[in-house]
XYZ file of C-alpha atoms in Angstrom:
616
model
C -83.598 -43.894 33.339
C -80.060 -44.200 31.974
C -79.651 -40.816 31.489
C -80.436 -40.179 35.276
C -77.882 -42.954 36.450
C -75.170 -41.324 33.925
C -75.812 -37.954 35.274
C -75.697 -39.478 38.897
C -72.279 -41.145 38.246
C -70.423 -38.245 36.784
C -71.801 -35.851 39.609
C -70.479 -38.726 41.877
C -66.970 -38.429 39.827
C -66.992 -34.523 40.204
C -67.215 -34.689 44.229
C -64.520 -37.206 44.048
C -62.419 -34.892 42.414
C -63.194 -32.175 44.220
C -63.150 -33.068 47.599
C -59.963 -35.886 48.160
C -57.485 -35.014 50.107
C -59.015 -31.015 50.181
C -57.569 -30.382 53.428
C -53.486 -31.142 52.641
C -53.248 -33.266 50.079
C -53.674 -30.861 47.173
C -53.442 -27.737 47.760
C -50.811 -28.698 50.356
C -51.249 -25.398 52.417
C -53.066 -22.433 53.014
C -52.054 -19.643 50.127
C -52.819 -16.206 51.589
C -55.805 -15.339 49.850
C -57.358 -17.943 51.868
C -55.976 -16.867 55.018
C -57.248 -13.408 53.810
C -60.708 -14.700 53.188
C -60.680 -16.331 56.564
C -60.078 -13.215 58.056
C -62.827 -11.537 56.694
C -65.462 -14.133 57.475
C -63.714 -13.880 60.929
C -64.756 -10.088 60.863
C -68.709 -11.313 60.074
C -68.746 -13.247 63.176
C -67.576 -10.389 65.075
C -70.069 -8.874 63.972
C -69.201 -6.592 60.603
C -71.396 -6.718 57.979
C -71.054 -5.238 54.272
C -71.741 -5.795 50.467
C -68.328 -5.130 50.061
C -64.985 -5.786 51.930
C -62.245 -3.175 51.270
C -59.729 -5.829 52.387
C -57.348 -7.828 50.423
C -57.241 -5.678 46.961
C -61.489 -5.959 47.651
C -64.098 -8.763 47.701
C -67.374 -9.092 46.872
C -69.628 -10.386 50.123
C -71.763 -12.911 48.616
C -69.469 -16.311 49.051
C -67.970 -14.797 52.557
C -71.009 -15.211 53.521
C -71.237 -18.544 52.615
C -68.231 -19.925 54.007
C -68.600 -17.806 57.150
C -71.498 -20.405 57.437
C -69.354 -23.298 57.225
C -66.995 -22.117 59.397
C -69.419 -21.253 62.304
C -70.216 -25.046 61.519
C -67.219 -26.959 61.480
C -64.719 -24.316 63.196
C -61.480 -22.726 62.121
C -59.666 -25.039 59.779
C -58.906 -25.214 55.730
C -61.370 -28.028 54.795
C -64.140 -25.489 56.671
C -62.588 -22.726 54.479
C -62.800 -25.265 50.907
C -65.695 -27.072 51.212
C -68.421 -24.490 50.107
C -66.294 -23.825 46.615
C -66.002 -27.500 46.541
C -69.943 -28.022 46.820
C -70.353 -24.787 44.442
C -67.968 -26.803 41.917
C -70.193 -29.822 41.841
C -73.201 -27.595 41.710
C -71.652 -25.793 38.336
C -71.205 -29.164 36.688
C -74.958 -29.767 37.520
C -75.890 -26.245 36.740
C -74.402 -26.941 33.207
C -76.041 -30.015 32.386
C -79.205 -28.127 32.920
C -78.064 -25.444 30.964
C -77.044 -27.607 28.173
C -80.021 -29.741 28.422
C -82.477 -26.077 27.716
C -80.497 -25.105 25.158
C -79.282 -28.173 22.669
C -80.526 -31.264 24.215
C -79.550 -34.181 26.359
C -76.806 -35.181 24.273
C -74.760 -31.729 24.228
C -76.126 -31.705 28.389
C -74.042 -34.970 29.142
C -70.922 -33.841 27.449
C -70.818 -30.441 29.015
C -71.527 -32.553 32.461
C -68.651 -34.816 31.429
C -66.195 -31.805 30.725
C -67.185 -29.703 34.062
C -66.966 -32.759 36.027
C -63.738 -34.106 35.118
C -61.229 -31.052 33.580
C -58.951 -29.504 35.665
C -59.995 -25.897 35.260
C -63.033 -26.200 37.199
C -62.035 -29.332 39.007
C -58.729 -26.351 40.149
C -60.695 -24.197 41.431
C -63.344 -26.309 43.488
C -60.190 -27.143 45.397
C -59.629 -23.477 46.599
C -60.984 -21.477 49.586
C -61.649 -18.814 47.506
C -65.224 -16.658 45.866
C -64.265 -17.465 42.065
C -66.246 -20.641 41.910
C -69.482 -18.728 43.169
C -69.617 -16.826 39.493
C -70.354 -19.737 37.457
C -73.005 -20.984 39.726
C -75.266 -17.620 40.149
C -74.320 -16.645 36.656
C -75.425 -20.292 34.463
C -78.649 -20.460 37.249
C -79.559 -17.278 35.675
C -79.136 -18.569 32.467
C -81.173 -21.236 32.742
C -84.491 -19.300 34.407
C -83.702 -16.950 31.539
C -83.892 -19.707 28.841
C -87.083 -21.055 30.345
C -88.261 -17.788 29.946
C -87.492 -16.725 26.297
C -88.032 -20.396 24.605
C -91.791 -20.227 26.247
C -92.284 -16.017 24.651
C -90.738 -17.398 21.245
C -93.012 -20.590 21.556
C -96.304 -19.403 19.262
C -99.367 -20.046 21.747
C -102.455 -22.131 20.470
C -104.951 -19.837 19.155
C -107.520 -21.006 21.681
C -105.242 -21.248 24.269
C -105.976 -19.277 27.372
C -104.089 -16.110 28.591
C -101.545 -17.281 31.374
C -101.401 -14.699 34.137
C -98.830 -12.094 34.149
C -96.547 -13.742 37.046
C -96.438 -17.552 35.582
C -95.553 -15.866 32.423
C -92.835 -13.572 34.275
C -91.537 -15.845 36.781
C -88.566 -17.360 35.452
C -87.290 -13.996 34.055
C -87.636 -12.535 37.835
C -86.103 -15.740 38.831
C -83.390 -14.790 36.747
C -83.440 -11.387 37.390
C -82.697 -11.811 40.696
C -79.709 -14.303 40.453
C -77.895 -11.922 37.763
C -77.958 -9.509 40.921
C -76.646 -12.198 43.216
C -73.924 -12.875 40.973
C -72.773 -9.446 41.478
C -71.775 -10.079 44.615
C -69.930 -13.118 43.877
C -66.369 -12.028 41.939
C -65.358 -9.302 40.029
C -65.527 -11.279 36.715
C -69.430 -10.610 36.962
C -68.401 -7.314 35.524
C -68.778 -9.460 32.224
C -72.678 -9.620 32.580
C -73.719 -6.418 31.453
C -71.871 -6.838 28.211
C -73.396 -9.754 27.690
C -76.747 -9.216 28.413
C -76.255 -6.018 26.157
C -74.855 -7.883 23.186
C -77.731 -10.791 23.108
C -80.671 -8.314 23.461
C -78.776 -6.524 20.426
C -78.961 -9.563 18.526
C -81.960 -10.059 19.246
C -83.308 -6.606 18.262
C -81.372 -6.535 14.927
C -81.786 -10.194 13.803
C -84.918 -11.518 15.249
C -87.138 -8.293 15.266
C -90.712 -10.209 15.771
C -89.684 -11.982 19.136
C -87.916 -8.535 20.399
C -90.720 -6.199 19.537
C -93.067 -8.662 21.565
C -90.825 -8.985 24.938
C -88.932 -5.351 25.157
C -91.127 -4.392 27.794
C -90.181 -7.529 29.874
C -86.325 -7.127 28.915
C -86.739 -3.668 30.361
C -88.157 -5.244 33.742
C -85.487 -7.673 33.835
C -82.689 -5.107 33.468
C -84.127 -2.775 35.785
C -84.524 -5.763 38.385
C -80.859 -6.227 37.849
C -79.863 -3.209 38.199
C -81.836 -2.724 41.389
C -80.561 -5.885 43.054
C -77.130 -4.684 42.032
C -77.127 -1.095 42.974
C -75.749 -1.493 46.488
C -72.497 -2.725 45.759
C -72.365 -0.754 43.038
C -72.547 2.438 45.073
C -70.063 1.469 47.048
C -67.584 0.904 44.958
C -68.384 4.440 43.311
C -68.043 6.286 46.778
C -64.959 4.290 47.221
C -62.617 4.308 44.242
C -59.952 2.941 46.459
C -61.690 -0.319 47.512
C -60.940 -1.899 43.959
C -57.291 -0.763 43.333
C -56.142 -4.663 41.938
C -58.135 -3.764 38.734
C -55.423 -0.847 38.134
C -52.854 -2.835 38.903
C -54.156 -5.399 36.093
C -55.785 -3.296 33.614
C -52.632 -2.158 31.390
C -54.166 -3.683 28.045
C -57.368 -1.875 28.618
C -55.706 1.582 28.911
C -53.418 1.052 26.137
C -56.624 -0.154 24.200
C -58.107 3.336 24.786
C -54.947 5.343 24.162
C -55.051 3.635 20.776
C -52.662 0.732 20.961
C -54.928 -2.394 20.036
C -51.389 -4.927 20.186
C -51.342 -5.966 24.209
C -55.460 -7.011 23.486
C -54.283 -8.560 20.049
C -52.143 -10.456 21.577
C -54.029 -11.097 24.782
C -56.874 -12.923 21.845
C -54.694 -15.013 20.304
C -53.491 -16.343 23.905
C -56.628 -17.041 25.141
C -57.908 -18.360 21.869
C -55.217 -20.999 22.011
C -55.257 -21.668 25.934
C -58.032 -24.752 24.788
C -55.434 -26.701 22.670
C -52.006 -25.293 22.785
C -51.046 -23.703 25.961
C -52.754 -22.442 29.219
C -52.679 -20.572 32.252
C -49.560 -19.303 32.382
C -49.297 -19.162 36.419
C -49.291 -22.067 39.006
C -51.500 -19.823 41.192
C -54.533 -20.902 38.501
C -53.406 -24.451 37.520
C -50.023 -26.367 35.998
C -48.684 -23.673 34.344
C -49.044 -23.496 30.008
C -51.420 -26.489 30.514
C -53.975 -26.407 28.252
C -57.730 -26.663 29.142
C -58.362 -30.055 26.816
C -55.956 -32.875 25.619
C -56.079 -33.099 21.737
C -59.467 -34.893 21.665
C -61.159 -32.548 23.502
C -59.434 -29.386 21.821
C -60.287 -30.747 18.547
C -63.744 -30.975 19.875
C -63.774 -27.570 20.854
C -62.463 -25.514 17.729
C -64.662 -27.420 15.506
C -67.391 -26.557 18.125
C -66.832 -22.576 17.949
C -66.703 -23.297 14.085
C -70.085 -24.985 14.014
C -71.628 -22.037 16.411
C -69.736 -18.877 14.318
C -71.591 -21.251 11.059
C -75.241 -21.250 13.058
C -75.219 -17.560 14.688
C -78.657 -16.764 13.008
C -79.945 -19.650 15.980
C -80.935 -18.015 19.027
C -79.102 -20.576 20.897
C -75.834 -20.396 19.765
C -75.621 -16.538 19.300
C -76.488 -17.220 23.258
C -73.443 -18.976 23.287
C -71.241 -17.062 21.792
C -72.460 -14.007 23.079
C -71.564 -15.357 26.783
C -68.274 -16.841 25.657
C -67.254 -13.504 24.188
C -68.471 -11.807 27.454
C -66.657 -13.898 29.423
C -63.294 -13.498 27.759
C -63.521 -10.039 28.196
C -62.213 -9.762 32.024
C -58.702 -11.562 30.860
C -58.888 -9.996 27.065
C -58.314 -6.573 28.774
C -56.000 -7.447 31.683
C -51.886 -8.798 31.887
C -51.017 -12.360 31.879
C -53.766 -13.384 29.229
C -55.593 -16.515 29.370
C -56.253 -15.886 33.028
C -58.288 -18.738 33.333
C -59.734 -17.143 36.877
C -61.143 -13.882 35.558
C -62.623 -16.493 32.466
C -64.411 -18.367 35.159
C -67.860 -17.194 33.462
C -67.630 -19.510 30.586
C -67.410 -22.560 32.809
C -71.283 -23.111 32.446
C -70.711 -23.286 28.394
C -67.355 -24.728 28.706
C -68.232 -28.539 27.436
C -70.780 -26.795 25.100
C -68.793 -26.531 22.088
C -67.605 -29.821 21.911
C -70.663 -31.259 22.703
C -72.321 -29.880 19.587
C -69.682 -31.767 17.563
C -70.723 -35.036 19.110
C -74.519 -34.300 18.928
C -73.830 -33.374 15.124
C -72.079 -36.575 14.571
C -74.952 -38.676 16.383
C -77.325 -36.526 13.590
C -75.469 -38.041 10.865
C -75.951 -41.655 11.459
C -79.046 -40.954 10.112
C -77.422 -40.508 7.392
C -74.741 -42.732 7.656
C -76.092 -46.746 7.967
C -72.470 -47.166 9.492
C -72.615 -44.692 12.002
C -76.162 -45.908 12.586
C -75.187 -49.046 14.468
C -72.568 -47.290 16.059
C -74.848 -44.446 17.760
C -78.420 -46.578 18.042
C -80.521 -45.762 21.213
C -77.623 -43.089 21.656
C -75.425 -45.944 23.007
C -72.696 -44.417 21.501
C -72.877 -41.304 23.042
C -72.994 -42.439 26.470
C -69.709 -44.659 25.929
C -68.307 -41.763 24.574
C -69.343 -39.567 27.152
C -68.215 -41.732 29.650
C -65.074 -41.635 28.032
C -64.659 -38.269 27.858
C -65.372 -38.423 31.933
C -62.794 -41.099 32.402
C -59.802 -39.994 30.147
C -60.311 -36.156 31.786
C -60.638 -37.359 35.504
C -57.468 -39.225 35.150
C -55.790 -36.740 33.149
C -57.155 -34.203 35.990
C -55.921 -36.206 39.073
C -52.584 -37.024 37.653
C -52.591 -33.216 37.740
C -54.496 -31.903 41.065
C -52.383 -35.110 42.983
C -49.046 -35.629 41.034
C -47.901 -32.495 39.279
C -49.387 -29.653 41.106
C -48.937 -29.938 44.594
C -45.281 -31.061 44.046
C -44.094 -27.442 42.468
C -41.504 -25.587 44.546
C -43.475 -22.553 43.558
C -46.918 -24.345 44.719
C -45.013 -25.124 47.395
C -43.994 -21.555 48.634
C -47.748 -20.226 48.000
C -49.892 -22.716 49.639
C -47.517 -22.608 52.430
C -46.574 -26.055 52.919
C -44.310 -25.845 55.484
C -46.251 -24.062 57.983
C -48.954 -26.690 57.625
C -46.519 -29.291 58.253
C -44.757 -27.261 61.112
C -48.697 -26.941 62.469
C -49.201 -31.137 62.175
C -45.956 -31.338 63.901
C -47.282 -29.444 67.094
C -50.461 -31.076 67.244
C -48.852 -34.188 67.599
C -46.308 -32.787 69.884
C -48.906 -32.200 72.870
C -45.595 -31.754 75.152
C -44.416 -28.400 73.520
C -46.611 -25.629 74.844
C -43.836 -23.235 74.020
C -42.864 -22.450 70.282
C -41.419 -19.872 67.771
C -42.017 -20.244 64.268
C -40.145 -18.805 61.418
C -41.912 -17.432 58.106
C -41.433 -15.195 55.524
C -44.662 -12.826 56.834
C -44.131 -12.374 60.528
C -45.816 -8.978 60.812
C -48.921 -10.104 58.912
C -49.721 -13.390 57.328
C -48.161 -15.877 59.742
C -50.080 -15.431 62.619
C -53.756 -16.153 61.328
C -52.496 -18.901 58.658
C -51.125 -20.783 62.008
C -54.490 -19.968 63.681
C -56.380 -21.526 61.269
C -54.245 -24.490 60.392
C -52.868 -25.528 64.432
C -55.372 -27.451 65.627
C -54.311 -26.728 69.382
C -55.100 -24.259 71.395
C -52.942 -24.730 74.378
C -49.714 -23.796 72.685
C -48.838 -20.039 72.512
C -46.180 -19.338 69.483
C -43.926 -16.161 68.194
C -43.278 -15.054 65.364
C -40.067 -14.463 63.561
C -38.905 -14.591 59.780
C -37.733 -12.357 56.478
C -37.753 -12.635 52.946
C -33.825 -13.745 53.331
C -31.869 -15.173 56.012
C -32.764 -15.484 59.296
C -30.493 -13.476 61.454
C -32.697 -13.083 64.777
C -34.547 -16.602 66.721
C -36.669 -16.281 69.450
C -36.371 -19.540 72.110
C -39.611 -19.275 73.979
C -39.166 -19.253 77.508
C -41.816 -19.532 80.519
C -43.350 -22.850 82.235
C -43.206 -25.511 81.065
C -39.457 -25.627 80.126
C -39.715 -27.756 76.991
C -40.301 -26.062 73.912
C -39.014 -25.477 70.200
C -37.805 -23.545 67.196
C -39.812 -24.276 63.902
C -38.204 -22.716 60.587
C -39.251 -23.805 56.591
C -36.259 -25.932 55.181
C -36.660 -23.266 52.424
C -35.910 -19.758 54.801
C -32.006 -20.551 55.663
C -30.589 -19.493 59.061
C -27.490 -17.611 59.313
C -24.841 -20.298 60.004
C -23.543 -18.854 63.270
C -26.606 -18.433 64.549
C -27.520 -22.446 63.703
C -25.125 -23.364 65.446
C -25.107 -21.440 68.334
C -28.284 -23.332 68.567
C -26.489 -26.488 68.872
C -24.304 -24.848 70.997
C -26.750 -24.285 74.068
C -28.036 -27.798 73.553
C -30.909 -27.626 71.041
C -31.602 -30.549 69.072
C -32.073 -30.461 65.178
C -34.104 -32.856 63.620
C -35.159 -32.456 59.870
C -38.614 -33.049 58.905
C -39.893 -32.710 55.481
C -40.373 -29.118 54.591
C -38.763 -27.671 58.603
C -36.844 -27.810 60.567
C -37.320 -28.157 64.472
C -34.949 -27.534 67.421
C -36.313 -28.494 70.321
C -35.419 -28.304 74.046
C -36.742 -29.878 77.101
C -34.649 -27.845 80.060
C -33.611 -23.747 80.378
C -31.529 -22.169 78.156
C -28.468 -20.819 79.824
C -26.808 -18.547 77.243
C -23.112 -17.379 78.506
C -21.992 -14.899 76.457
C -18.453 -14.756 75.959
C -18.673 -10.764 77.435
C -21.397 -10.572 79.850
C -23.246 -6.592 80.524
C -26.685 -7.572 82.411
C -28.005 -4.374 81.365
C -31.533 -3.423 81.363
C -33.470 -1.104 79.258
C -36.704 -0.023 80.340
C -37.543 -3.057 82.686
C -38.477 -4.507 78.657
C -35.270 -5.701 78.088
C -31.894 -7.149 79.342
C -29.176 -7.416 77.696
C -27.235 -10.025 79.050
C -23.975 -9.699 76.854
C -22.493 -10.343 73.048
C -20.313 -12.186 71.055
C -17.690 -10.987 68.855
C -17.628 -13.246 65.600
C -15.402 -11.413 63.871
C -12.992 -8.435 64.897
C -14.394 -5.068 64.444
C -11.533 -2.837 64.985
C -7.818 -3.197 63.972
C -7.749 -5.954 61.045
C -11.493 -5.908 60.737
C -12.880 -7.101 57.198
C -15.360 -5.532 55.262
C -17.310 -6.387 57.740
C -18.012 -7.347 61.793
C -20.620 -9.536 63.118
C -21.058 -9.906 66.642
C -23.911 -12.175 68.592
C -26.335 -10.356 71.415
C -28.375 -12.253 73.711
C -31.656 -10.656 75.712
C -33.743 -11.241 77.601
C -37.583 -10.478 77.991
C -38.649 -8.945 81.042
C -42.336 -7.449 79.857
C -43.967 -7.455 76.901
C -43.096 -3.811 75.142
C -46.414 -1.407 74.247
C -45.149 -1.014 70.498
C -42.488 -2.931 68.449
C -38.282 -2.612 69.389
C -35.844 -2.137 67.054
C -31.856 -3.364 68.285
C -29.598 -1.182 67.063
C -25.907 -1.379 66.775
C -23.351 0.900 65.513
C -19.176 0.378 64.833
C -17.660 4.176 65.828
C -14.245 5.258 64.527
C -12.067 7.233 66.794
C -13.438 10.462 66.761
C -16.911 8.962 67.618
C -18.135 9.089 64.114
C -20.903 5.798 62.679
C -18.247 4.155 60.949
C -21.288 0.832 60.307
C -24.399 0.161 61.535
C -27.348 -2.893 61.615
C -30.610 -1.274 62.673
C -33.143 -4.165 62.797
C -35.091 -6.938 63.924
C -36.830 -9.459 62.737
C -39.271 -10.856 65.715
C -42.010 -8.592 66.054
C -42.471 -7.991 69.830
C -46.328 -7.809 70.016
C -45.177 -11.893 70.158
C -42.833 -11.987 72.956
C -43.549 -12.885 76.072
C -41.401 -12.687 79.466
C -38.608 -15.078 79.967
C -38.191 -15.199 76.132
C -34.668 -15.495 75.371
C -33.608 -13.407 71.825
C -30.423 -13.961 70.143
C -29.932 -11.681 67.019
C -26.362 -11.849 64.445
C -25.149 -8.463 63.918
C -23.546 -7.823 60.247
C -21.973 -4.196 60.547
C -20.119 -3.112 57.603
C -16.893 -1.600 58.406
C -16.188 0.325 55.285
């Protein structure tokens, strides 16, 4: 009974962890990979269906799925887009307490519950929209059915003892059978499987003969099973080599491996090797960067773990484990920035193994030990210990998912903070039906990361941005009058544009991460040399100003201000040009862009773009 209520609390702890603040709190934004996955389960409603989706460097269909459920649920928003990883995350710390508890006993089964539960790793990527999380769940369910499996072949039947029929005998390996081919469609570390189910049926030819010689023919079923289950996605990716190119933008170590240079996967082992005590991850994408998985405690814990397994191989159950573990590491072994802790999301299931065995061994020797008797009777001590382990890694974790993390300028930038805010900011701005927003991905990303965060849907925005300053604003126009100019604090404006801005009676205010100007009558540009021309009944040009001189005692460079105006939506994107001529008619400079893609513009927009011509 008080192993049920321990259980029960530290599941309770992991969905605490997991699901606080999930919307904005931590991450503070959408990153584009969730955006991207968003727009793929968009596609599924629409109506495409596949094993595989080409999109975003390629993604496995499984979790889309998934999510595409919760989204058809709750609607278009990111705690609709996190909450299936974060169920799947509280599911993997169950999944390895039954793992644990098949394979070394309650004792090892509440540590490894403690350590999923509570350590950042797993606790990270719970918090993200994304089809990592899915892995560890289809992959240590397999596990499990598979264990249930083998321990009852190995188990010597009573001589009198019945016959079981062939399907009781065979259902847990189908069971598992068939979840090794669902967790092909879950992330691309999966590729790991194979190897590992290769290795431990290796092991188990060469060093436990007897057993293997009695269940090859049910191996054989289970790997065929597998393979069958698998095959579809499988195909696909074979009859399109293209659909996968991330993996050759990753694999360096791997091809220098089989040119014959062993040093980048060298190296790559002794980093991931030391990512448990020393240092981590070495990208905020995947967690504080250089953090290590454990504190001291817990990477003490660990080494002397992998000791104590390398010391027991000849066991069935820890060759198991170190089979997987090796398996697992193989994904980031043979890929750049080793430990990747997200293509080593297969060893989450065994994570808390290792150190668990420690802590079981010690509880062993207080039979020994009068001492360590009292200290471990009724297992006492391994619960407070446990417990322990649960409370000194959930703080260490929150400090981490709540304090550190989400406070990075480069956490920041990726999760998109800013538009989030900027998309709070107009849902509690019901007045402004009318808005431009500034990013640095107008012509892709922008759009559906404002769709899914802006909770209105009586507000019709543009787009506008660049990767530097912005030198083109877009001032909605249309009915009603008021509206406003979002941009990130963090993407400057070209100072005479600002305050030009000012100029024609915007207000400024500075909120957090943006920066608004807003209006609530028409904009009346007056350019300081009027044209009113009109191009195409698209376009008018309603005049410039010159900012600096251009001819005569020009600088190295001109800038000059135009001012247009939208008259119909073009059929394809506009470029502005302008060119400086010298006297014989010759391009003495030129500024050939623009950085408001007009798919967004809508008539009675009013577009004012700075012009830096070079004049040398």
């Amino acid at each position: 009974m008080r192993e049920r209520w321990v259980v029960v609390v530290m599941l309770l702890a992991a969905a605490g962890l997991r699901l606080v603040g999930l919307d904005r709190v931590s991450p503070p934004g959408l990153s584009h990979d969730e955006v991207a996955n968003w727009l793929i389960d968009r596609s599924i409603l629409a109506g495409k269906h596949a094993v595989y989706f080409t999109e975003a460097y390629g993604h496995e269909a499984g979790f889309h799925y998934l999510q595409t459920g919760f989204l058809a649920l709750l609607g278009d928003h990111a705690l609709a887009l996190r909450l299936p990883t974060a169920f799947l995350g509280i599911l993997a710390a169950a999944v390895a307490y039954a793992l644990n508890r098949r394979l070394f006993g309650r004792q090892v089964a509440l540590v490894s519950l403690a350590v999923t539960a509570a350590v950042l790793w797993p606790v990270f990527f719970s918090r993200q929209g994304l089809r990592a999380m899915s892995l560890p769940v289809t992959a240590g369910l397999m596990a499990c059915f598979f264990w249930d499996w083998l321990r009852r072949e190995a188990a010597a039947a009573p001589p009198a003892a019945p016959p079981r029929p062939w399907f009781s005998r065979q259902r847990s390996l189908l069971l598992a059978a068939l979840l090794a081919g669902l967790s092909s469609y879950t992330y691309m570390a999966n590729r790991a499987l194979p190897f590992f189910f290769a290795g431990f049926f290796l092991y188990l030819a060469v060093v436990h003969w007897p057993l293997f010689r009695r269940i090859w023919p049910s191996l054989l079923l289970f790997l065929a099973l597998y393979g069958l289950l698998s095959w579809p996605i499988v195909a696909f990716i074979q009859t399109v080599p293209a659909a996968e190119v991330r993996i050759a933008e990753v694999d360096a170590p791997l091809r220098a491996l089989l040119a014959g240079d062993w040093w980048p996967v060298a190296q790559n082992a002794r980093a991931i090797f030391g990512m448990f005590g020393f240092a981590g991850d070495p990208l905020w994408r995947h967690n504080i960067a250089g953090w290590p998985v454990f504190d001291p405690f817990l990477a003490l814990l660990f080494y002397l773990g992998v000791g104590l397994t390398l010391w027991r191989w000849r066991d069935p159950r820890h060759a198991f484990l170190l089979i997987w573990a090796a398996a697992a590491a193989l994904p980031t072994l043979l890929t750049i920035d080793a430990p990747s802790s997200i293509r080593f999301i297969l060893l989450i299931p065994v994570l808390g193994t290792f150190p668990g065995l420690v802590i079981h061994r010690i509880a062993h020797l207080s039979t020994v030990f009068p001492k360590l008797s009292t200290i471990f009777s009724k297992n006492l001590g391994i619960t407070l210990l446990t417990i322990a382990i649960l409370l000194i890694s959930g703080l260490r974790t929150a400090r981490a998912v709540f304090v550190i993390w989400p406070h990075n300028d480069e956490v920041i930038f990726v999760w998109q903070e800013a538009l989030t805010q900027i998309a709070a900011d107009l849902d509690a701005r019901p007045a402004i039906t009318e808005a431009a927003v500034a990013g640095w991905t107008p012509d892709s990303m922008d759009e559906p990361t404002l769709a899914v965060t802006l909770q209105r849907e009586d507000v019709r925005l543009r787009h506008l941005g660049t990767v530097g300053e912005i030198s083109t604003v877009i001032l909605p126009g249309g009915e009603p009058a008021a509206g406003a100019l979002y941009r990130p604090a963090a993407l400057p404006l070209a100072p005479p544009l600002a305050g030009r801005l000012l100029d024609l009676g915007l207000v400024r205010s500075e909120a957090g991460s943006f920066d608004r100007y807003a209006w609530s009558i028409p904009i009346t540009p007056r350019p300081a040399h009027p044209l009113g021309l009109t191009f195409g009944d698209e376009l008018e040009l309603l005049g410039y100003d010159l900012l600096s001189p251009c001819a005569g005692d020009a600088g190295p460079t001109c800038q000059l201000l135009t001012y247009w105006r939208v008259l119909a939506v073009p059929p394809t994107e506009r470029r502005f040009f302008a060119h400086l001529v010298d006297a014989a008619g010759a391009i003495a400079g030129q500024h050939d862009a623009l950085e408001a893609p007009a798919r967004y513009w809508q008539p009675g927009d009013l577009l004012i773009q700075l012009h830096t011509l070079p004049t040398t």
